[in-house]
Short mmCIF file of C-alpha atoms and ligand atoms in Angstrom, two decimals:
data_model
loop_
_atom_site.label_atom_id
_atom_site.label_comp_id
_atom_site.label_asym_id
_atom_site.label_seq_id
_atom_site.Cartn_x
_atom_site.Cartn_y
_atom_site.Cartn_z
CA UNK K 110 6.64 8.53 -18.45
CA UNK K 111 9.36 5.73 -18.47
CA UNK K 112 11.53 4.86 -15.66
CA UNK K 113 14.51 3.70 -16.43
CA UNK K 114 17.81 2.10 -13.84
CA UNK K 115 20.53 0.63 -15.71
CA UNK K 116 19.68 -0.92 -18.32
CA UNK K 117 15.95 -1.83 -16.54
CA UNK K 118 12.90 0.47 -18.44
CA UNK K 119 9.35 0.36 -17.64
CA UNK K 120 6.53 1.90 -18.83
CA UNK K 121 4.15 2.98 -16.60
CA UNK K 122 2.02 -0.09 -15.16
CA UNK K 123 4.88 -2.29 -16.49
CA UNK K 124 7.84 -3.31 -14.12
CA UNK K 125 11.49 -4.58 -15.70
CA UNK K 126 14.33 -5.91 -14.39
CA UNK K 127 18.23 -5.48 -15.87
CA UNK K 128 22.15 -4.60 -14.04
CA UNK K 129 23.53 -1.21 -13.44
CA UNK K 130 27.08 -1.37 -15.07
CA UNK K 131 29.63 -0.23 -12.50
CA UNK K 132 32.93 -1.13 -14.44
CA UNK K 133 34.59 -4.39 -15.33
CA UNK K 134 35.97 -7.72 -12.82
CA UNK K 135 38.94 -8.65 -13.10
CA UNK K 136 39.23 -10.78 -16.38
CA UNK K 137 37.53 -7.73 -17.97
CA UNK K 138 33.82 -8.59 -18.16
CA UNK K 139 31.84 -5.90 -17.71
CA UNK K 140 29.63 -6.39 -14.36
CA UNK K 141 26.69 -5.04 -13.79
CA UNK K 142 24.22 -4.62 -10.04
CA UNK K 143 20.75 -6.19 -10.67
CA UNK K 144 18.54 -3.52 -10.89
CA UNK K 145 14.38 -3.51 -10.89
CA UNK K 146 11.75 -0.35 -11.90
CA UNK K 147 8.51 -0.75 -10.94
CA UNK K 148 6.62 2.15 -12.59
CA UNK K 149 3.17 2.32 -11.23
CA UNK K 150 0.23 2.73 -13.55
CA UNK K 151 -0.64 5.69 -11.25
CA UNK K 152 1.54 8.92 -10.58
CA UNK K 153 2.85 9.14 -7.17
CA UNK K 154 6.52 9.46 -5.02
CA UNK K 155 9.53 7.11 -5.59
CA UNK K 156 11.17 4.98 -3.63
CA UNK K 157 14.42 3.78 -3.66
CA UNK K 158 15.39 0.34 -1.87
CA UNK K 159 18.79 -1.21 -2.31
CA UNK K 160 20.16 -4.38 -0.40
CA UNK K 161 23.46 -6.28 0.03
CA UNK K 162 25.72 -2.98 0.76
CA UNK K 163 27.64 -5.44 2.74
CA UNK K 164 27.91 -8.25 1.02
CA UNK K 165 27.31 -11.33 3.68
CA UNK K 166 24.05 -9.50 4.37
CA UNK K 167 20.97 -12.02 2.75
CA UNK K 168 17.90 -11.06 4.29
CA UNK K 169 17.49 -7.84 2.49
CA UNK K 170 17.77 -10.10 -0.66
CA UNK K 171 15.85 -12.43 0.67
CA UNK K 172 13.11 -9.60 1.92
CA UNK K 173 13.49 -8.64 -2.03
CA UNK K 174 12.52 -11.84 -3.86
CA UNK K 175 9.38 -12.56 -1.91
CA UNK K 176 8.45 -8.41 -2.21
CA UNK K 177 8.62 -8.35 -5.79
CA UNK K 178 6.64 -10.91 -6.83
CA UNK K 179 3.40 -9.38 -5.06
CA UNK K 180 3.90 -6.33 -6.56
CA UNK K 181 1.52 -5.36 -9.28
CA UNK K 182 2.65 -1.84 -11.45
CA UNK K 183 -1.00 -1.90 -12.53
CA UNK K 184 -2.04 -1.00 -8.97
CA UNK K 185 1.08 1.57 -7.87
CA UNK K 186 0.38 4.57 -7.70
CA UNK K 187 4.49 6.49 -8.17
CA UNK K 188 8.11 4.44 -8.75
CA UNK K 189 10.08 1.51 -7.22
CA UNK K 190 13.52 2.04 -8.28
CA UNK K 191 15.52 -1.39 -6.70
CA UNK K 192 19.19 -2.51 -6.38
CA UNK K 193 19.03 -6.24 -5.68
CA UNK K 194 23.12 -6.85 -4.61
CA UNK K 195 24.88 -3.65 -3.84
CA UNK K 196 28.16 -4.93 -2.83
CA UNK K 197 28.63 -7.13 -5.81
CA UNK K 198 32.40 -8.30 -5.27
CA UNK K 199 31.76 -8.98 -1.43
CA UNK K 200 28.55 -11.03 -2.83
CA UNK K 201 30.39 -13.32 -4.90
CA UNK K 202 32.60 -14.41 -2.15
CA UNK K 203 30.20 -13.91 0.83
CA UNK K 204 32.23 -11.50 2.72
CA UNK K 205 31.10 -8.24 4.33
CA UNK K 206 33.94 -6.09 2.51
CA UNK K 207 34.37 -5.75 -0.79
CA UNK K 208 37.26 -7.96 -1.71
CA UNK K 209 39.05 -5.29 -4.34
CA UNK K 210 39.34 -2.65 -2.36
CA UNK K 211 39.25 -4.33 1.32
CA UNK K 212 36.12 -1.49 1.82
CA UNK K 213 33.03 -1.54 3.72
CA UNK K 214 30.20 -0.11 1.16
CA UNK K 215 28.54 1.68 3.77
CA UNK K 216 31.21 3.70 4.54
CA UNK K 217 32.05 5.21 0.77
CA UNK K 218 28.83 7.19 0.61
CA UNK K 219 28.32 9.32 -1.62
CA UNK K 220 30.94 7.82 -3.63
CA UNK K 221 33.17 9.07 -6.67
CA UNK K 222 32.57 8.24 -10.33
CA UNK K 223 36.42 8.13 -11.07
CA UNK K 224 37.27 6.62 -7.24
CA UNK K 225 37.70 3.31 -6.14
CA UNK K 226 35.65 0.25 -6.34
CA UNK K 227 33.52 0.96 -3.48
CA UNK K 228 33.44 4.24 -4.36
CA UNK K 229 32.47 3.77 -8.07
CA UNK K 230 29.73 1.77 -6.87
CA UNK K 231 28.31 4.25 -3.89
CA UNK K 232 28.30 6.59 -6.78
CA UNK K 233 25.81 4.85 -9.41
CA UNK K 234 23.89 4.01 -6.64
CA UNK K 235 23.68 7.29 -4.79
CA UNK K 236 22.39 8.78 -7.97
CA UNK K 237 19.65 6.13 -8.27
CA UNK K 238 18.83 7.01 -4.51
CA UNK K 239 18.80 10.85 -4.77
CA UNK K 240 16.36 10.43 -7.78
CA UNK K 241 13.59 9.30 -4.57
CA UNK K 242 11.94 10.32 -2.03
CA UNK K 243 12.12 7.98 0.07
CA UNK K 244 15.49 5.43 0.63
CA UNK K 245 15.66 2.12 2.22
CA UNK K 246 19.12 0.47 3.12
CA UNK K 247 18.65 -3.10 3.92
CA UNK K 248 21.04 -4.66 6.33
CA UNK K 249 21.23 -6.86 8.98
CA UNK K 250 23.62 -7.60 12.21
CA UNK K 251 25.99 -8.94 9.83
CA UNK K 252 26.91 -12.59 11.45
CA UNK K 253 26.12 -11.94 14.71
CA UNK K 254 22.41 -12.15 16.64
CA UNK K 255 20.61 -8.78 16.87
CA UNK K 256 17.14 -7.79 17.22
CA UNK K 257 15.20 -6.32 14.11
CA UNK K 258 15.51 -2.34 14.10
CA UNK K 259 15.83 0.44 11.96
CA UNK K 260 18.12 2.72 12.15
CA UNK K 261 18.02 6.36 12.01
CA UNK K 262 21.57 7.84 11.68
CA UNK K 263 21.05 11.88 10.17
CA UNK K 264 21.58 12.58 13.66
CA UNK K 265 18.91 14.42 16.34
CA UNK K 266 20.19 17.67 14.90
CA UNK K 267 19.40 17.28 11.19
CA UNK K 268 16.22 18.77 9.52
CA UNK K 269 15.43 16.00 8.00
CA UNK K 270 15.70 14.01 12.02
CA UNK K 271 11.59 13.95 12.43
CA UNK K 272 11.06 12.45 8.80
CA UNK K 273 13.78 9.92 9.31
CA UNK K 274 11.94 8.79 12.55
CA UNK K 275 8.54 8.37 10.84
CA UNK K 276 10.18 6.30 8.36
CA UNK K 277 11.07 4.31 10.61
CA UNK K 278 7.86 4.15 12.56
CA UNK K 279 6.29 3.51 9.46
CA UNK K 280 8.50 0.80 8.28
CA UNK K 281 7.60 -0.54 11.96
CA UNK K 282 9.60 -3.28 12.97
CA UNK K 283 9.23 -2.19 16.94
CA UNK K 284 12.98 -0.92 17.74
CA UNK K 285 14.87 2.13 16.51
CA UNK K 286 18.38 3.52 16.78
CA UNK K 287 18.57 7.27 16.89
CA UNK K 288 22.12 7.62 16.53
CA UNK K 289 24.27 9.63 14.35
CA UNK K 290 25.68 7.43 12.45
CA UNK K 291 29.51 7.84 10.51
CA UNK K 292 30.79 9.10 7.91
CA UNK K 293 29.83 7.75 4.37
CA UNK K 294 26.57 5.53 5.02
CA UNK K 295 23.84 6.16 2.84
CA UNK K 296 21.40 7.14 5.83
CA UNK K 297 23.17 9.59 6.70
CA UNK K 298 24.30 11.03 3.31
CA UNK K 299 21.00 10.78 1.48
CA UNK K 300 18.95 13.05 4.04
CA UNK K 301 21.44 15.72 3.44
CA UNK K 302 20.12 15.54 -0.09
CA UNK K 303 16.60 16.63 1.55
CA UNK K 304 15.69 12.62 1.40
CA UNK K 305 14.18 10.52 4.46
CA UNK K 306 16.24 7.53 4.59
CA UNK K 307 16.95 4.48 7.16
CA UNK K 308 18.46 1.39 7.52
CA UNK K 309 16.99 -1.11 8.79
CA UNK K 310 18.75 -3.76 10.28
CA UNK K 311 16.87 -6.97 9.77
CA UNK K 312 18.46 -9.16 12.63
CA UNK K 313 21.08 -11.38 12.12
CA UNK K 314 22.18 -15.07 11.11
CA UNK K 315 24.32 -16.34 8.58
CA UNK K 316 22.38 -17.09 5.34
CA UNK K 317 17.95 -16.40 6.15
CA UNK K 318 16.47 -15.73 8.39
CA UNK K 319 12.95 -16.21 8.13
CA UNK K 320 11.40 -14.04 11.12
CA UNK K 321 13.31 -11.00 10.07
CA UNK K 322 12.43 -11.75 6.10
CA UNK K 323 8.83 -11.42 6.75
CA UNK K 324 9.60 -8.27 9.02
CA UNK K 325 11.28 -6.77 6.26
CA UNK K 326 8.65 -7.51 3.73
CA UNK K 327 5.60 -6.15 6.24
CA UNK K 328 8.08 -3.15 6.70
CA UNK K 329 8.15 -2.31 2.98
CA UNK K 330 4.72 -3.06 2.47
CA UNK K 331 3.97 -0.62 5.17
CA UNK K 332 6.15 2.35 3.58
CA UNK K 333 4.20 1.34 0.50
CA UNK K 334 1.02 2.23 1.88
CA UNK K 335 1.54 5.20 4.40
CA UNK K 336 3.33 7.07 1.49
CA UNK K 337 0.55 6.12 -1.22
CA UNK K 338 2.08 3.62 -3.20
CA UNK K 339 -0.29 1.06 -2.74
CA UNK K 340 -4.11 2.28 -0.72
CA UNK K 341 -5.00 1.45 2.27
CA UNK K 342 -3.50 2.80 5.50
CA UNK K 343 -1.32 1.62 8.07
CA UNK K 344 -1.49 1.88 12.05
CA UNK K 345 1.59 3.23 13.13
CA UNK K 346 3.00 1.44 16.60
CA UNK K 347 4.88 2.92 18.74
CA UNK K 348 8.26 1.50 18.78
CA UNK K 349 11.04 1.56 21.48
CA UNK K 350 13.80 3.72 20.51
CA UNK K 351 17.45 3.57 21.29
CA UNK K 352 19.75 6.63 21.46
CA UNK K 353 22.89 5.16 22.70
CA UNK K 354 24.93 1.70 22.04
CA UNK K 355 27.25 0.30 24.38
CA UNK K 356 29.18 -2.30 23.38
CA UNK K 357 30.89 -5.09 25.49
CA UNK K 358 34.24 -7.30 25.39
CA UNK K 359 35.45 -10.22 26.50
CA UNK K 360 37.88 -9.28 29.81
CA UNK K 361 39.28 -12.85 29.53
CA UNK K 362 39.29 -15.44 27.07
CA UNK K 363 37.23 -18.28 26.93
CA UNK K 364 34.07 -19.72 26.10
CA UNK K 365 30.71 -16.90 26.63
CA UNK K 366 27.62 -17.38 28.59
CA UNK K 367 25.32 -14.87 27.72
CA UNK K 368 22.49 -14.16 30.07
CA UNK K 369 19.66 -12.60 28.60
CA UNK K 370 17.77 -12.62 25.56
CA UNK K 371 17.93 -10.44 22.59
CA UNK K 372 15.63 -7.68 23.37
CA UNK K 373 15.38 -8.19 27.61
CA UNK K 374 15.72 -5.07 29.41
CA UNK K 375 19.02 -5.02 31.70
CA UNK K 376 19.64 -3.12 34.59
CA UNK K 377 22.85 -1.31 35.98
CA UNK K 378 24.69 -4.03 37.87
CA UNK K 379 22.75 -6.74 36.78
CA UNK K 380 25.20 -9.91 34.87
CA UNK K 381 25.23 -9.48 30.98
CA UNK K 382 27.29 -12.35 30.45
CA UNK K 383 30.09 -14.71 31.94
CA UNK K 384 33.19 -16.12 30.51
CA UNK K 385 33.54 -19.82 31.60
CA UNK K 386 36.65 -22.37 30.87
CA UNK K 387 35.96 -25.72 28.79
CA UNK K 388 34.95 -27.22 31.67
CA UNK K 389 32.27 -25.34 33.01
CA UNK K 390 34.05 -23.02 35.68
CA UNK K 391 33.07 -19.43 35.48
CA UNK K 392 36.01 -17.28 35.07
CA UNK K 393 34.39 -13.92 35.14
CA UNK K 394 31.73 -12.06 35.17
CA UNK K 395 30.65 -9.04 33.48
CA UNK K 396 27.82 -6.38 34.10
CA UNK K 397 25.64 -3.66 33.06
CA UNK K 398 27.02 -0.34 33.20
CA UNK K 399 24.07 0.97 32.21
CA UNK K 400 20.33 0.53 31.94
CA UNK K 401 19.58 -0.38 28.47
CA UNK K 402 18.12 -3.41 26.22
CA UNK K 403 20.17 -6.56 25.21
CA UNK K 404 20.19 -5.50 21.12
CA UNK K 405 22.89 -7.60 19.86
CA UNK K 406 25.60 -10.89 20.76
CA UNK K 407 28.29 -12.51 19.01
CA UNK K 408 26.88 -15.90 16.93
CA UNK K 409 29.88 -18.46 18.31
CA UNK K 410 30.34 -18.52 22.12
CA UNK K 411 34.61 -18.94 21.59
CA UNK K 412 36.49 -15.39 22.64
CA UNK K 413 39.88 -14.40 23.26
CA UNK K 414 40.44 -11.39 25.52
CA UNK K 415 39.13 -8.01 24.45
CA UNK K 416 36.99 -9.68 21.62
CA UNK K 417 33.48 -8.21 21.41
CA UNK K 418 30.60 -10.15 23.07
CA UNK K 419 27.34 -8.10 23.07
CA UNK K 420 25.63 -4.94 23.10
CA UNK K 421 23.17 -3.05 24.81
CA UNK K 422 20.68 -0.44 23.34
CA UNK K 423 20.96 2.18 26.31
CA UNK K 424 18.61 6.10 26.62
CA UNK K 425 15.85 4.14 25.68
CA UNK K 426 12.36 5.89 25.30
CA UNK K 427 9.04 4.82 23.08
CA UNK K 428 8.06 7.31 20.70
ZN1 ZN E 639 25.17 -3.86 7.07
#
């Protein structure tokens, strides 16, 4: 049978490559998402993998154009569907939002065919998504460091909760947040649609990074293989999950000293980070309030009072 996404057909044992029209920029050209099918020569399940929802988010791309290029259709056994560049006018200019409607993507889930931008584009790419079984939303920690996770957000309540977690075991990239995540992301939409679905968050840089590329690839390439896409099977590790996420500001401004290493354990009490003064004098000092894992810190050390500095990945269990 032939798949089809946008304007992208394949045969099956064929893969093609096209854009998903969404509307028109702003001199009137009509812009399309680049869109891939990979229809295997076999029957099987599809997945759906988009990247880019924010639009200064490269790895997922990055993930993308090295994953591709090993894949043969002749061997698959079920459907690819792929959006390369979700957030297409946030892209262009390398900002997280998209510019035309000042909107983060992943909060205009499911989207509206006669809404705005964001939500025009949510919509054409929700109903690629709920034609899966299977979604993956690739993201990372924006600008800032963070470890590489996945991120479960149907919440602990929703049927769909133990699926969602496999996924992520599956996908495998050692840490999970199991947190219920807000309204209008696609991980937490989608499920409600019956479909397993995470994010994973492939660290954080500006631009590549290459450790969490090659995460991300492994990660799909594992999905690909526990679900029967591609034979084989993979050995599921157990990964340290998450539950809660503190966050932590500056309490003065000033230049930040962080402590610890992405993905060191903390302890109540124990000195997260200090601000210090251009000339090396600490100002103050700031601590755990609870036990948790360092999971994510600001990129430039500058901060003015209140500004955000870190997190810390807090309930944590292994599962
Ligand atoms: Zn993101």
């Amino acid at each position: 049978m032939t798949k089809t996404l946008g304007t992208a057909s394949a045969e099956p044992g064929e893969m093609d490559t096209g854009r998903l029209e969404v509307g028109e920029t702003r001199d009137g050209s009509p812009f399309g998402l680049p869109v891939a099918v990979l229809n295997g020569a076999n029957p099987g399940k599809t997945l759906y993998v988009q990247a880019a929802s924010d639009g200064d988010e490269l790895n997922g791309v990055g993930v993308l154009q090295r994953l591709v290029p090993r894949l043969d259709p002749t061997e698959l056994s079920g459907t690819i569907l792929i959006v390369g560049i979700v957030n297409y006018h946030g892209f262009q200019v390398a900002e997280h939002r998209n510019p035309i409607d000042d909107t983060k993507m992943n909060r205009a889930y499911p989207g509206s065919e006669s809404g705005t931008s964001s939500e025009r584009i949510a919509h054409a790419t929700f109903e690629a998504a709920t034609r899966a079984d299977l979604v993956l939303d690739l993201h990372q920690g924006s600008t800032s460091r963070m470890i590489d996770e996945a991120r479960v957000r149907c919440g602990s309540r929703h049927r769909l909760h133990d699926e969602c977690l496999e996924l992520a075991k599956v996908f495998g990239c050692g840490y999970v947040l199991d947190q219920k995540g807000p309204n209008g992301q696609l991980a937490r939409v989608a499920p409600d649609e019956g479909i397993p679905t995470v994010d994973p968050e492939l660290g954080g840089c500006v631009g590549w990074d290459e450790t969490s590329i090659r995460k991300g690839v492994e990660g799909i390439e594992n999905v690909l293989t526990h679900y029967g896409f591609l034979p084989g099977r993979v050995d599921l590790e157990p990964q340290t999950r998450a539950t809660g996420f503190e966050q932590y500001g500056a309490p003065s401004g000033g230049l930040v000293r962080i402590r610890k290493e992405l993905g060191d354990r903390v302890s109540t009490g124990e000195t997260l980070f200090e601000v210090t003064t251009p000339f090396g004098e600490t100002k103050t000092e700031v601590t755990a309030g609870s036990d948790g894992i360092l999971w994510r810190t600001r990129r430039l050390p500058q901060v003015a009072t209140g500004e955000y500095v870190c997190s810390v990945g807090v309930d944590v269990d292994t599962y």
